[in-house]
């Protein structure tokens, strides 16, 4: 048995259905005008089920499970590298370890986030959590807090700029956008 019929497979399918229905409703009616009750109804589940999978409405857009992987990849880089170089190498390593996400779904999520001012705080909190994970990884490797924070903020700002530009086009993959940002950070290549 592959486990897809078990609770975790069912839970993952429900989570995915909720996310897909949310994207469709957000695109059709706007993020702010769409309620969690509408999303749950479209997915054929209760609103309580929605909140079991996503603690808040913004998590349907701003969910990022990659922080531990990123922190581990940054921590695994040689301590002799400068902080920004460690982050870039760590991000490259983390990205290489992940399967390529479904491009159109990620593009849709980023577009909605970019076009919805009420999501700015959730996006900032999400980025700050990633930044904190990177800073902790660097600090554990002997980097002082201020240089670690500056390097992490610079790297994440570059990634965010690349993702926002990528989301507004229909060209390239998410991997292309990430690689482009990392190339610029890694010596100014473009």
mmCIF file of C-alpha atoms in Angstrom:
data_model
loop_
_atom_site.group_PDB
_atom_site.id
_atom_site.type_symbol
_atom_site.label_atom_id
_atom_site.label_comp_id
_atom_site.label_asym_id
_atom_site.label_seq_id
_atom_site.Cartn_x
_atom_site.Cartn_y
_atom_site.Cartn_z
ATOM 1 C CA UNK A 1 0.000 0.000 0.000
ATOM 2 C CA UNK A 2 1.402 3.411 -0.940
ATOM 3 C CA UNK A 3 -0.165 5.323 1.930
ATOM 4 C CA UNK A 4 -2.150 7.658 -0.319
ATOM 5 C CA UNK A 5 -5.411 6.177 0.957
ATOM 6 C CA UNK A 6 -4.388 6.697 4.578
ATOM 7 C CA UNK A 7 -4.946 9.767 6.732
ATOM 8 C CA UNK A 8 -1.791 11.563 5.603
ATOM 9 C CA UNK A 9 -2.648 11.040 1.908
ATOM 10 C CA UNK A 10 -6.205 12.191 2.477
ATOM 11 C CA UNK A 11 -5.024 15.158 4.534
ATOM 12 C CA UNK A 12 -2.572 16.179 1.812
ATOM 13 C CA UNK A 13 -5.290 15.930 -0.862
ATOM 14 C CA UNK A 14 -7.651 18.032 1.266
ATOM 15 C CA UNK A 15 -4.934 20.620 1.870
ATOM 16 C CA UNK A 16 -4.174 20.770 -1.851
ATOM 17 C CA UNK A 17 -7.881 21.069 -2.770
ATOM 18 C CA UNK A 18 -8.276 23.932 -0.281
ATOM 19 C CA UNK A 19 -5.256 25.740 -1.745
ATOM 20 C CA UNK A 20 -6.491 25.305 -5.328
ATOM 21 C CA UNK A 21 -10.016 26.479 -4.493
ATOM 22 C CA UNK A 22 -8.597 29.459 -2.590
ATOM 23 C CA UNK A 23 -6.450 30.522 -5.555
ATOM 24 C CA UNK A 24 -9.415 30.298 -7.914
ATOM 25 C CA UNK A 25 -11.635 32.356 -5.608
ATOM 26 C CA UNK A 26 -8.908 34.900 -4.851
ATOM 27 C CA UNK A 27 -8.318 35.423 -8.573
ATOM 28 C CA UNK A 28 -12.033 35.658 -9.338
ATOM 29 C CA UNK A 29 -13.194 37.811 -6.399
ATOM 30 C CA UNK A 30 -10.009 39.162 -4.834
ATOM 31 C CA UNK A 31 -8.286 38.041 -1.686
ATOM 32 C CA UNK A 32 -10.058 40.469 0.644
ATOM 33 C CA UNK A 33 -13.547 39.726 -0.738
ATOM 34 C CA UNK A 34 -13.156 35.953 -0.426
ATOM 35 C CA UNK A 35 -14.129 34.397 2.896
ATOM 36 C CA UNK A 36 -12.795 31.245 4.468
ATOM 37 C CA UNK A 37 -16.370 29.910 4.460
ATOM 38 C CA UNK A 38 -16.489 30.319 0.662
ATOM 39 C CA UNK A 39 -13.157 28.532 0.272
ATOM 40 C CA UNK A 40 -14.255 25.657 2.506
ATOM 41 C CA UNK A 41 -17.556 25.308 0.645
ATOM 42 C CA UNK A 42 -15.804 25.302 -2.737
ATOM 43 C CA UNK A 43 -13.472 22.557 -1.477
ATOM 44 C CA UNK A 44 -16.378 20.565 -0.032
ATOM 45 C CA UNK A 45 -15.176 20.710 3.565
ATOM 46 C CA UNK A 46 -16.128 22.556 6.733
ATOM 47 C CA UNK A 47 -14.538 25.832 7.715
ATOM 48 C CA UNK A 48 -13.103 24.028 10.759
ATOM 49 C CA UNK A 49 -11.321 21.634 8.391
ATOM 50 C CA UNK A 50 -9.857 24.592 6.503
ATOM 51 C CA UNK A 51 -8.443 25.986 9.749
ATOM 52 C CA UNK A 52 -6.968 22.598 10.666
ATOM 53 C CA UNK A 53 -4.901 22.801 7.484
ATOM 54 C CA UNK A 54 -4.273 26.555 7.401
ATOM 55 C CA UNK A 55 -4.239 28.388 10.744
ATOM 56 C CA UNK A 56 -5.252 31.664 9.078
ATOM 57 C CA UNK A 57 -6.530 32.764 5.676
ATOM 58 C CA UNK A 58 -3.196 34.333 4.712
ATOM 59 C CA UNK A 59 -1.461 30.949 5.179
ATOM 60 C CA UNK A 60 -3.252 29.857 1.986
ATOM 61 C CA UNK A 61 -0.932 32.280 0.161
ATOM 62 C CA UNK A 62 2.041 32.796 2.485
ATOM 63 C CA UNK A 63 2.767 29.231 3.557
ATOM 64 C CA UNK A 64 6.505 28.454 3.398
ATOM 65 C CA UNK A 65 7.690 25.098 4.736
ATOM 66 C CA UNK A 66 11.303 25.485 3.544
ATOM 67 C CA UNK A 67 12.921 27.421 6.415
ATOM 68 C CA UNK A 68 14.461 24.389 8.178
ATOM 69 C CA UNK A 69 15.951 23.101 4.918
ATOM 70 C CA UNK A 70 17.349 26.547 4.072
ATOM 71 C CA UNK A 71 18.846 26.973 7.557
ATOM 72 C CA UNK A 72 20.470 23.532 7.398
ATOM 73 C CA UNK A 73 21.892 24.233 3.947
ATOM 74 C CA UNK A 74 23.329 27.591 5.057
ATOM 75 C CA UNK A 75 24.789 26.033 8.215
ATOM 76 C CA UNK A 76 26.455 23.322 6.114
ATOM 77 C CA UNK A 77 28.527 25.860 4.155
ATOM 78 C CA UNK A 78 32.174 26.400 5.070
ATOM 79 C CA UNK A 79 32.588 28.889 7.917
ATOM 80 C CA UNK A 80 35.490 30.425 5.964
ATOM 81 C CA UNK A 81 33.064 31.921 3.432
ATOM 82 C CA UNK A 82 31.726 35.435 3.998
ATOM 83 C CA UNK A 83 28.116 35.490 5.270
ATOM 84 C CA UNK A 84 26.491 36.421 1.952
ATOM 85 C CA UNK A 85 28.472 33.768 0.075
ATOM 86 C CA UNK A 86 27.410 31.166 2.655
ATOM 87 C CA UNK A 87 23.781 32.157 2.208
ATOM 88 C CA UNK A 88 23.946 32.068 -1.593
ATOM 89 C CA UNK A 89 25.658 28.673 -1.558
ATOM 90 C CA UNK A 90 23.173 27.413 1.020
ATOM 91 C CA UNK A 91 20.205 28.636 -0.979
ATOM 92 C CA UNK A 92 21.592 26.964 -4.101
ATOM 93 C CA UNK A 93 22.010 23.721 -2.150
ATOM 94 C CA UNK A 94 18.551 23.920 -0.595
ATOM 95 C CA UNK A 95 16.952 24.700 -3.941
ATOM 96 C CA UNK A 96 18.749 21.776 -5.604
ATOM 97 C CA UNK A 97 17.378 19.438 -2.923
ATOM 98 C CA UNK A 98 13.755 20.452 -3.569
ATOM 99 C CA UNK A 99 11.560 19.165 -6.354
ATOM 100 C CA UNK A 100 10.592 21.944 -8.777
ATOM 101 C CA UNK A 101 7.231 23.227 -7.543
ATOM 102 C CA UNK A 102 4.326 23.544 -9.936
ATOM 103 C CA UNK A 103 5.220 26.814 -11.679
ATOM 104 C CA UNK A 104 1.754 28.133 -12.482
ATOM 105 C CA UNK A 105 0.481 27.621 -8.928
ATOM 106 C CA UNK A 106 3.464 29.395 -7.375
ATOM 107 C CA UNK A 107 3.213 32.194 -9.943
ATOM 108 C CA UNK A 108 -0.480 32.647 -9.104
ATOM 109 C CA UNK A 109 0.260 32.760 -5.347
ATOM 110 C CA UNK A 110 3.024 35.325 -5.769
ATOM 111 C CA UNK A 111 0.844 37.483 -8.065
ATOM 112 C CA UNK A 112 -1.998 37.491 -5.556
ATOM 113 C CA UNK A 113 0.385 38.374 -2.726
ATOM 114 C CA UNK A 114 2.013 41.148 -4.756
ATOM 115 C CA UNK A 115 -1.328 42.671 -5.699
ATOM 116 C CA UNK A 116 -2.942 42.483 -2.254
ATOM 117 C CA UNK A 117 -1.828 45.187 0.190
ATOM 118 C CA UNK A 118 -3.571 43.447 3.098
ATOM 119 C CA UNK A 119 -1.145 40.503 2.680
ATOM 120 C CA UNK A 120 1.945 42.672 3.137
ATOM 121 C CA UNK A 121 2.222 41.933 6.870
ATOM 122 C CA UNK A 122 1.890 38.172 6.333
ATOM 123 C CA UNK A 123 4.507 38.225 3.585
ATOM 124 C CA UNK A 124 6.837 40.297 5.754
ATOM 125 C CA UNK A 125 6.367 37.901 8.700
ATOM 126 C CA UNK A 126 7.065 34.945 6.425
ATOM 127 C CA UNK A 127 10.239 36.560 5.071
ATOM 128 C CA UNK A 128 11.306 37.545 8.586
ATOM 129 C CA UNK A 129 10.940 33.933 9.759
ATOM 130 C CA UNK A 130 13.189 32.800 6.915
ATOM 131 C CA UNK A 131 15.640 35.585 7.715
ATOM 132 C CA UNK A 132 15.676 34.559 11.392
ATOM 133 C CA UNK A 133 16.380 30.930 10.443
ATOM 134 C CA UNK A 134 19.303 32.016 8.247
ATOM 135 C CA UNK A 135 20.671 34.373 10.923
ATOM 136 C CA UNK A 136 20.519 31.574 13.507
ATOM 137 C CA UNK A 137 22.358 29.214 11.160
ATOM 138 C CA UNK A 138 25.085 31.791 10.522
ATOM 139 C CA UNK A 139 25.367 32.717 14.200
ATOM 140 C CA UNK A 140 25.791 29.050 15.111
ATOM 141 C CA UNK A 141 28.747 29.065 12.710
ATOM 142 C CA UNK A 142 30.395 32.038 14.372
ATOM 143 C CA UNK A 143 29.037 34.984 12.353
ATOM 144 C CA UNK A 144 28.139 38.028 14.440
ATOM 145 C CA UNK A 145 24.447 38.914 14.501
ATOM 146 C CA UNK A 146 24.539 42.239 12.621
ATOM 147 C CA UNK A 147 26.523 40.998 9.594
ATOM 148 C CA UNK A 148 24.383 37.835 9.569
ATOM 149 C CA UNK A 149 21.163 39.895 9.603
ATOM 150 C CA UNK A 150 22.388 42.227 6.849
ATOM 151 C CA UNK A 151 23.496 39.366 4.606
ATOM 152 C CA UNK A 152 20.235 37.445 5.163
ATOM 153 C CA UNK A 153 18.127 40.528 4.478
ATOM 154 C CA UNK A 154 20.078 41.286 1.283
ATOM 155 C CA UNK A 155 19.713 37.731 -0.013
ATOM 156 C CA UNK A 156 16.000 37.561 0.725
ATOM 157 C CA UNK A 157 15.363 41.001 -0.779
ATOM 158 C CA UNK A 158 17.061 39.841 -3.979
ATOM 159 C CA UNK A 159 14.980 36.668 -4.061
ATOM 160 C CA UNK A 160 11.768 38.598 -3.433
ATOM 161 C CA UNK A 161 12.556 41.109 -6.177
ATOM 162 C CA UNK A 162 13.237 38.279 -8.620
ATOM 163 C CA UNK A 163 10.066 36.416 -7.621
ATOM 164 C CA UNK A 164 7.869 39.492 -7.974
ATOM 165 C CA UNK A 165 9.258 40.230 -11.447
ATOM 166 C CA UNK A 166 8.887 36.575 -12.442
ATOM 167 C CA UNK A 167 5.290 36.414 -11.202
ATOM 168 C CA UNK A 168 4.239 39.269 -13.453
ATOM 169 C CA UNK A 169 5.446 37.466 -16.568
ATOM 170 C CA UNK A 170 4.629 34.147 -18.134
ATOM 171 C CA UNK A 171 8.281 33.381 -18.884
ATOM 172 C CA UNK A 172 10.641 30.949 -17.259
ATOM 173 C CA UNK A 173 10.362 28.717 -14.262
ATOM 174 C CA UNK A 174 10.639 29.468 -10.606
ATOM 175 C CA UNK A 175 14.062 27.821 -10.723
ATOM 176 C CA UNK A 176 15.102 30.355 -13.387
ATOM 177 C CA UNK A 177 14.010 33.251 -11.167
ATOM 178 C CA UNK A 178 15.798 31.881 -8.105
ATOM 179 C CA UNK A 179 18.973 31.104 -10.056
ATOM 180 C CA UNK A 180 18.954 34.575 -11.601
ATOM 181 C CA UNK A 181 18.739 36.260 -8.197
ATOM 182 C CA UNK A 182 21.473 34.046 -6.769
ATOM 183 C CA UNK A 183 23.685 34.698 -9.796
ATOM 184 C CA UNK A 184 23.440 38.451 -9.188
ATOM 185 C CA UNK A 185 24.270 37.986 -5.508
ATOM 186 C CA UNK A 186 27.100 35.642 -6.375
ATOM 187 C CA UNK A 187 29.333 38.108 -8.145
ATOM 188 C CA UNK A 188 26.970 40.252 -10.147
ATOM 189 C CA UNK A 189 26.219 37.860 -12.975
ATOM 190 C CA UNK A 190 22.908 38.500 -14.680
#
